[in-house]
Every structure is written in C-alpha cells, then in structure tokens.
Protein backbone atom coordinates (compact mmCIF):
# COMPACT_ATOMS: atom_id res chain seq x y z
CA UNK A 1 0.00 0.00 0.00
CA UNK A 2 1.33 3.28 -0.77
CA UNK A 3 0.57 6.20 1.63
CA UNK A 4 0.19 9.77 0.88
CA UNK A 5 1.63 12.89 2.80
CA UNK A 6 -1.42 13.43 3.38
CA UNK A 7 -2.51 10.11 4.49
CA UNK A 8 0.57 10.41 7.35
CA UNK A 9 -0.15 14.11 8.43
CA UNK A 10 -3.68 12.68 9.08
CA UNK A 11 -2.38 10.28 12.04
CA UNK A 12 -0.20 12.76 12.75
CA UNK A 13 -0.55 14.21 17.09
CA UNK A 14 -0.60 17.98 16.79
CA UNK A 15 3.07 17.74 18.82
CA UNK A 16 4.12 15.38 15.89
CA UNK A 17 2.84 17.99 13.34
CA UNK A 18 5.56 20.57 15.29
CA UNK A 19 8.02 18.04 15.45
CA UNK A 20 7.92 17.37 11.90
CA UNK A 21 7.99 21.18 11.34
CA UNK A 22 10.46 22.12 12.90
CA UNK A 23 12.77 19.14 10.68
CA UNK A 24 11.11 20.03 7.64
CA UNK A 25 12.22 24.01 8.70
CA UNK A 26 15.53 22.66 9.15
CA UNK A 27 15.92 20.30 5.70
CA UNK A 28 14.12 23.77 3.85
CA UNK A 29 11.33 21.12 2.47
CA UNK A 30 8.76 24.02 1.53
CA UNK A 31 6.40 21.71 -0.20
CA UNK A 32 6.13 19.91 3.39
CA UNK A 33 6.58 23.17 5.67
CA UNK A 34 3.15 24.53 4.41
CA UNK A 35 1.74 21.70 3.73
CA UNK A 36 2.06 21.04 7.99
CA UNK A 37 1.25 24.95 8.48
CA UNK A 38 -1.88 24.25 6.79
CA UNK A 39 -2.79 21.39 9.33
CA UNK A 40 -1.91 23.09 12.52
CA UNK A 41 -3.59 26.03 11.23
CA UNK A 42 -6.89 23.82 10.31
CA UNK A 43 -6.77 21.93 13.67
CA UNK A 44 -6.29 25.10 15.47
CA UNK A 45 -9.37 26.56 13.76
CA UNK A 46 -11.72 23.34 14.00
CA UNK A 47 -10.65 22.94 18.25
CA UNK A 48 -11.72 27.23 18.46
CA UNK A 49 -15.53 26.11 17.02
C-alpha cells in the first residue's frame, strides 16, 4: 500500500505535526513546511468552534 503525505499528516498528534515542522524548517522542504502549516492552522481553527 502506498501512503500519501497526506494520508501520514492525518495520524499525525498535533506535537508530531511541530516536530515534523520544525525538521522540515531545518531540511528547507517548503512543499512539506506549508503543507504542515496548513494542518496546525486547520486543527487550530476546527478545536476554536
């Protein structure tokens, strides 16, 4: 089975989302840094409803 970034970033923990953020800040993956961004931002927004 082949899994998706997005299919990953789904199981992802919030603190795993960081995590991952902060390495992908580090290796300059920009594809992956928003990409994460976009997730915190979204689970951010969906826990302040």
């Amino acid at each position: 089975m082949t899994y998706t970034i997005d299919d990953v970033i789904a199981k992802m923990t919030t603190q795993e989302l960081e995590q991952a953020l902060d390495t992908a800040l580090e290796d300059v993956d920009s594809r992956l840094v928003w990409r994460l961004i976009d997730e915190i931002e979204r689970r951010d927004h969906d826990r302040s409803l």
